[in-house]
Short mmCIF file of C-alpha atoms in Angstrom, two decimals:
data_model
loop_
_atom_site.label_atom_id
_atom_site.label_comp_id
_atom_site.label_asym_id
_atom_site.label_seq_id
_atom_site.Cartn_x
_atom_site.Cartn_y
_atom_site.Cartn_z
CA MET C 1 -33.97 -12.54 33.56
CA ASN C 2 -35.25 -9.92 36.03
CA LYS C 3 -37.40 -7.32 34.36
CA ASN C 4 -35.80 -4.47 36.29
CA HIS C 5 -32.33 -5.63 35.27
CA VAL C 6 -33.35 -5.65 31.57
CA GLU C 7 -34.82 -2.14 31.88
CA HIS C 8 -31.66 -0.95 33.69
CA THR C 9 -29.39 -2.45 31.01
CA ASP C 10 -31.50 -0.92 28.19
CA HIS C 11 -31.32 2.44 29.94
CA GLU C 12 -27.50 2.23 30.18
CA LYS C 13 -27.23 1.37 26.52
CA SER C 14 -29.42 4.36 25.66
CA ILE C 15 -27.22 6.70 27.72
CA HIS C 16 -23.98 5.40 26.13
CA ALA C 17 -25.46 5.52 22.63
CA GLY C 18 -26.47 9.15 23.24
CA HIS C 19 -23.00 10.08 24.46
CA ARG C 20 -21.34 8.37 21.47
CA ASP C 21 -23.63 10.32 19.16
CA ARG C 22 -22.80 13.61 20.85
CA LEU C 23 -19.08 12.88 20.69
CA ARG C 24 -19.22 12.10 17.00
CA LYS C 25 -21.29 15.18 16.19
CA ARG C 26 -18.92 17.34 18.13
CA TYR C 27 -16.06 16.07 15.95
CA GLN C 28 -18.14 16.67 12.80
CA ARG C 29 -18.82 20.25 13.83
CA SER C 30 -15.34 21.35 14.92
CA GLY C 31 -12.79 18.57 14.47
CA MET C 32 -10.73 17.28 17.38
CA ASP C 33 -8.36 20.12 18.11
CA ASP C 34 -10.10 20.91 21.36
CA PHE C 35 -10.51 17.22 22.37
CA ALA C 36 -8.63 16.00 25.39
CA ASP C 37 -6.48 12.89 24.80
CA HIS C 38 -8.99 10.58 26.54
CA GLU C 39 -11.79 12.00 24.30
CA ILE C 40 -9.86 11.24 21.15
CA LEU C 41 -9.31 7.65 22.31
CA GLU C 42 -12.93 7.45 23.41
CA LEU C 43 -14.11 8.54 19.94
CA LEU C 44 -11.87 5.96 18.30
CA LEU C 45 -13.10 3.19 20.58
CA THR C 46 -16.74 3.93 19.73
CA TYR C 47 -16.09 2.47 16.26
CA VAL C 48 -14.67 -0.86 17.47
CA ILE C 49 -16.37 -1.44 20.87
CA PRO C 50 -20.14 -1.59 20.44
CA ARG C 51 -22.77 -0.56 22.98
CA ILE C 52 -20.77 -0.39 26.21
CA ASP C 53 -19.31 2.76 27.83
CA VAL C 54 -15.85 3.50 26.41
CA ASN C 55 -15.19 6.63 28.47
CA GLU C 56 -13.68 4.64 31.33
CA PRO C 57 -11.29 2.53 29.17
CA ALA C 58 -10.22 5.73 27.32
CA HIS C 59 -9.27 7.35 30.66
CA ARG C 60 -7.43 4.22 31.68
CA LEU C 61 -5.43 4.20 28.46
CA VAL C 62 -4.29 7.72 29.10
CA ASP C 63 -3.52 6.93 32.72
CA ARG C 64 -1.44 3.90 31.67
CA PHE C 65 0.30 5.17 28.55
CA GLY C 66 0.30 8.95 29.12
CA SER C 67 -1.16 10.22 25.83
CA VAL C 68 -2.79 9.33 22.53
CA ALA C 69 0.65 8.69 21.04
CA GLY C 70 1.65 6.52 23.95
CA ALA C 71 -1.51 4.39 23.56
CA LEU C 72 -1.08 4.03 19.80
CA ASP C 73 2.58 3.06 20.17
CA ALA C 74 1.82 0.43 22.86
CA LEU C 75 1.94 -3.29 22.19
CA PRO C 76 -1.42 -5.03 21.51
CA GLU C 77 -0.93 -7.25 24.56
CA GLU C 78 -0.41 -4.17 26.74
CA LEU C 79 -3.56 -2.58 25.42
CA CYS C 80 -5.54 -5.76 26.16
CA GLU C 81 -4.58 -5.39 29.84
CA ILE C 82 -6.99 -2.44 29.98
CA ASP C 83 -10.50 -3.57 30.99
CA ARG C 84 -12.91 -3.63 28.01
CA VAL C 85 -10.13 -3.21 25.44
CA GLY C 86 -10.08 -6.55 23.59
CA PRO C 87 -7.91 -7.85 20.75
CA ALA C 88 -9.97 -6.20 18.02
CA ALA C 89 -9.80 -2.76 19.63
CA ALA C 90 -6.10 -3.22 20.41
CA GLN C 91 -5.31 -4.13 16.79
CA PHE C 92 -7.32 -1.19 15.51
CA LEU C 93 -5.41 1.29 17.73
CA THR C 94 -1.97 -0.14 16.91
CA MET C 95 -2.74 -0.03 13.14
CA LEU C 96 -3.31 3.74 13.16
CA PRO C 97 0.39 4.85 13.19
CA SER C 98 0.97 2.72 10.09
CA VAL C 99 -2.05 4.33 8.45
CA PHE C 100 -0.78 7.83 9.36
CA ARG C 101 2.63 6.91 8.04
CA ARG C 102 1.31 5.70 4.68
CA TYR C 103 -0.92 8.78 4.38
CA SER C 104 2.01 11.11 4.97
CA LEU C 105 4.25 9.25 2.59
CA ASN C 106 1.60 9.36 -0.14
CA LYS C 107 1.30 13.13 0.32
CA CYS C 108 5.07 13.65 0.26
CA LYS C 109 5.52 11.59 -2.93
CA MET C 110 3.17 13.97 -4.73
CA LYS C 111 5.81 16.71 -4.29
CA GLU C 112 8.44 15.86 -6.89
CA PRO C 113 11.35 16.16 -7.35
CA MET C 114 12.87 15.77 -3.85
CA ASP C 115 15.89 18.01 -4.45
CA THR C 116 16.06 19.95 -1.19
CA MET C 117 16.63 19.08 2.46
CA VAL C 118 13.16 20.40 3.17
CA SER C 119 11.39 17.96 0.86
CA ILE C 120 13.67 15.04 1.95
CA SER C 121 13.06 15.92 5.61
CA GLU C 122 9.30 15.98 5.15
CA TYR C 123 9.48 12.52 3.54
CA LEU C 124 11.76 11.03 6.25
CA THR C 125 9.66 12.48 9.06
CA ALA C 126 6.66 10.71 7.57
CA LEU C 127 8.69 7.54 6.94
CA TYR C 128 9.71 7.22 10.56
CA THR C 129 6.30 7.97 12.01
CA GLY C 130 5.51 5.37 14.70
CA ILE C 131 8.91 3.63 14.45
CA THR C 132 10.38 3.43 17.96
CA PHE C 133 13.52 1.44 17.17
CA GLU C 134 16.47 2.11 14.93
CA ARG C 135 15.83 1.46 11.25
CA VAL C 136 17.95 2.07 8.16
CA TYR C 137 16.61 3.05 4.75
CA LEU C 138 18.24 3.70 1.39
CA LEU C 139 16.37 6.17 -0.78
CA LEU C 140 17.05 5.79 -4.52
CA PHE C 141 16.63 8.62 -7.01
CA ASP C 142 16.98 9.25 -10.74
CA ASN C 143 19.16 12.07 -12.06
CA GLY C 144 16.28 14.49 -11.59
CA MET C 145 16.09 13.64 -7.87
CA ARG C 146 12.73 11.93 -8.34
CA LEU C 147 12.25 9.09 -5.92
CA ILE C 148 12.57 5.65 -7.51
CA ASP C 149 12.31 3.53 -4.40
CA CYS C 150 12.72 3.52 -0.67
CA CYS C 151 14.59 0.34 0.43
CA HIS C 152 14.53 -0.97 4.01
CA LEU C 153 18.18 -2.02 4.59
CA ASP C 154 18.19 -3.18 8.20
CA ASP C 155 17.03 -2.63 11.79
CA GLY C 156 19.36 -1.77 14.65
CA THR C 157 22.51 0.30 15.01
CA VAL C 158 24.18 1.52 11.85
CA ASN C 159 27.52 -0.16 11.20
CA CYS C 160 29.41 -1.59 8.22
CA SER C 161 28.96 -5.19 9.33
CA LYS C 162 25.13 -4.92 9.15
CA ILE C 163 24.74 -2.63 6.13
CA THR C 164 26.64 -4.43 3.50
CA LEU C 165 28.02 -2.15 0.80
CA ARG C 166 27.34 -4.84 -1.75
CA LYS C 167 23.62 -4.86 -0.91
CA ALA C 168 23.37 -1.12 -1.17
CA ALA C 169 25.29 -1.08 -4.47
CA GLU C 170 23.17 -3.90 -5.92
CA LEU C 171 19.98 -2.04 -5.07
CA CYS C 172 21.28 1.14 -6.79
CA LEU C 173 22.26 -0.83 -9.92
CA TYR C 174 19.10 -2.97 -10.03
CA LYS C 175 16.87 0.12 -9.74
CA HIS C 176 19.04 2.15 -12.17
CA ALA C 177 19.54 4.89 -9.54
CA SER C 178 21.69 7.87 -10.28
CA CYS C 179 22.03 8.83 -6.64
CA ALA C 180 21.05 7.70 -3.16
CA ILE C 181 20.42 9.01 0.31
CA LEU C 182 21.14 6.82 3.35
CA ALA C 183 18.91 7.46 6.38
CA HIS C 184 18.54 6.12 9.84
CA ASN C 185 16.81 7.28 12.97
CA HIS C 186 17.95 7.92 16.55
CA PRO C 187 14.82 7.08 18.65
CA MET C 188 16.30 8.56 21.80
CA GLY C 189 16.46 11.99 20.15
CA LEU C 190 20.19 12.61 19.90
CA SER C 191 21.11 13.85 16.43
CA ILE C 192 24.90 13.66 16.88
CA PRO C 193 26.47 11.15 14.46
CA SER C 194 28.38 8.29 16.09
CA LYS C 195 31.81 7.02 14.96
CA GLU C 196 30.00 4.11 13.24
CA ASP C 197 27.64 6.55 11.46
CA ILE C 198 30.62 8.41 9.99
CA GLU C 199 32.49 5.26 9.04
CA VAL C 200 29.45 3.87 7.15
CA THR C 201 29.00 7.25 5.41
CA HIS C 202 32.52 7.31 4.07
CA ALA C 203 32.53 3.59 3.12
CA LEU C 204 29.25 3.86 1.17
CA ASP C 205 30.25 7.15 -0.44
CA THR C 206 33.46 5.55 -1.72
CA ALA C 207 31.74 2.36 -2.91
CA LEU C 208 29.04 4.19 -4.82
CA ASP C 209 31.45 6.70 -6.32
CA ILE C 210 33.33 3.83 -8.02
CA LEU C 211 30.05 2.89 -9.71
CA GLY C 212 29.38 6.47 -10.76
CA ILE C 213 26.51 6.80 -8.28
CA THR C 214 26.30 9.83 -6.00
CA LEU C 215 25.65 9.49 -2.28
CA VAL C 216 23.88 12.80 -1.76
CA GLU C 217 23.67 12.48 2.01
CA HIS C 218 23.49 10.29 5.05
CA LEU C 219 20.77 11.64 7.30
CA ILE C 220 19.97 11.09 10.98
CA VAL C 221 16.28 11.49 11.78
CA THR C 222 15.04 12.40 15.26
CA ASP C 223 11.75 13.82 16.55
CA GLU C 224 13.24 17.29 16.53
CA LYS C 225 15.24 17.46 13.28
CA VAL C 226 17.06 15.83 10.40
CA THR C 227 20.89 16.05 10.52
CA ALA C 228 23.16 15.83 7.49
CA ILE C 229 26.44 13.93 8.05
CA LEU C 230 28.11 14.49 4.65
CA HIS C 231 27.51 18.22 4.80
CA GLN C 232 29.27 18.39 8.18
CA ASN C 233 32.22 16.28 6.99
CA ARG C 234 32.68 17.11 3.31
CA GLY C 235 31.07 20.48 2.74
CA LEU C 236 29.68 21.48 -0.64
CA LEU C 237 32.36 20.44 -3.11
CA ARG C 238 30.86 17.13 -4.12
CA THR C 239 29.50 15.46 -7.24
CA SER C 240 26.05 16.48 -8.30
CA PRO C 241 23.63 13.65 -9.20
CA ILE C 242 22.29 15.80 -12.03
CA THR C 243 25.55 16.75 -13.80
CA GLY C 244 27.89 14.06 -12.51
CA LYS C 245 30.43 16.75 -11.80
CA VAL C 246 31.52 18.65 -8.66
CA ASP C 247 28.73 21.23 -8.33
CA ARG C 248 28.70 23.62 -5.34
CA THR C 249 25.57 25.36 -6.68
CA PHE C 250 23.51 22.10 -6.47
CA TYR C 251 24.39 21.58 -2.81
CA GLU C 252 23.79 25.22 -1.90
CA ARG C 253 20.32 24.80 -3.26
CA PHE C 254 19.88 21.39 -1.70
CA TYR C 255 20.78 22.60 1.80
CA GLY C 256 18.96 25.94 1.35
CA LEU C 257 22.10 28.02 1.63
CA ASN C 258 22.69 31.46 0.17
CA PRO C 259 25.55 31.48 -2.34
CA GLU C 260 28.59 33.34 -1.04
#
């Protein structure tokens, strides 16, 4: 190999190594609040792409996907279309939303019981982090509104043909749940319940009521807010999961309302 080429390559490696080191030290000093999106991606890539310059692929990721979030939500095969981003780097980037999601869920579960819309909304916001398609969950609680389990019911549009009432009821009975909350997301951001959303809500509410299990709410999750369907349709005069009786006070507290 040509001696000049070797020296030139070594010089490039030295420059890139110095830049990586400065980027990492900058993060250690002040975090990444003042980082541009391409700098955040560049910092991440330094841990999975050795030696070579990762500034250029970081810029290309932002150009292609628009932001850090866009890059992390992209498919691995789409990321691999960016020069110098191979399968290992693509897998690393696409794993991060799942890591963030688990981190947020772990933090939320430390705040028990979940007996207010605020605490439930925090949990659901974390639960749907990184999920870009419609997904349905059934949250199961004991009579103190402590979370027993979060069950993935289905993916896709909410309707009675997909969410079998029997499956939901069996999960409640198997886990010895006193109450449940049904939740699904609207990835396009519209929080208005559809006709199917309302039909499922009433069908599940009726089915669980026969078993002595309270459906506390059916919630729609979007990027902007969490919307309560039962509150809109049935108000506050519903059975409390704690007392098993109609209890307006429980729901006033749950929704954060001031008693009249």
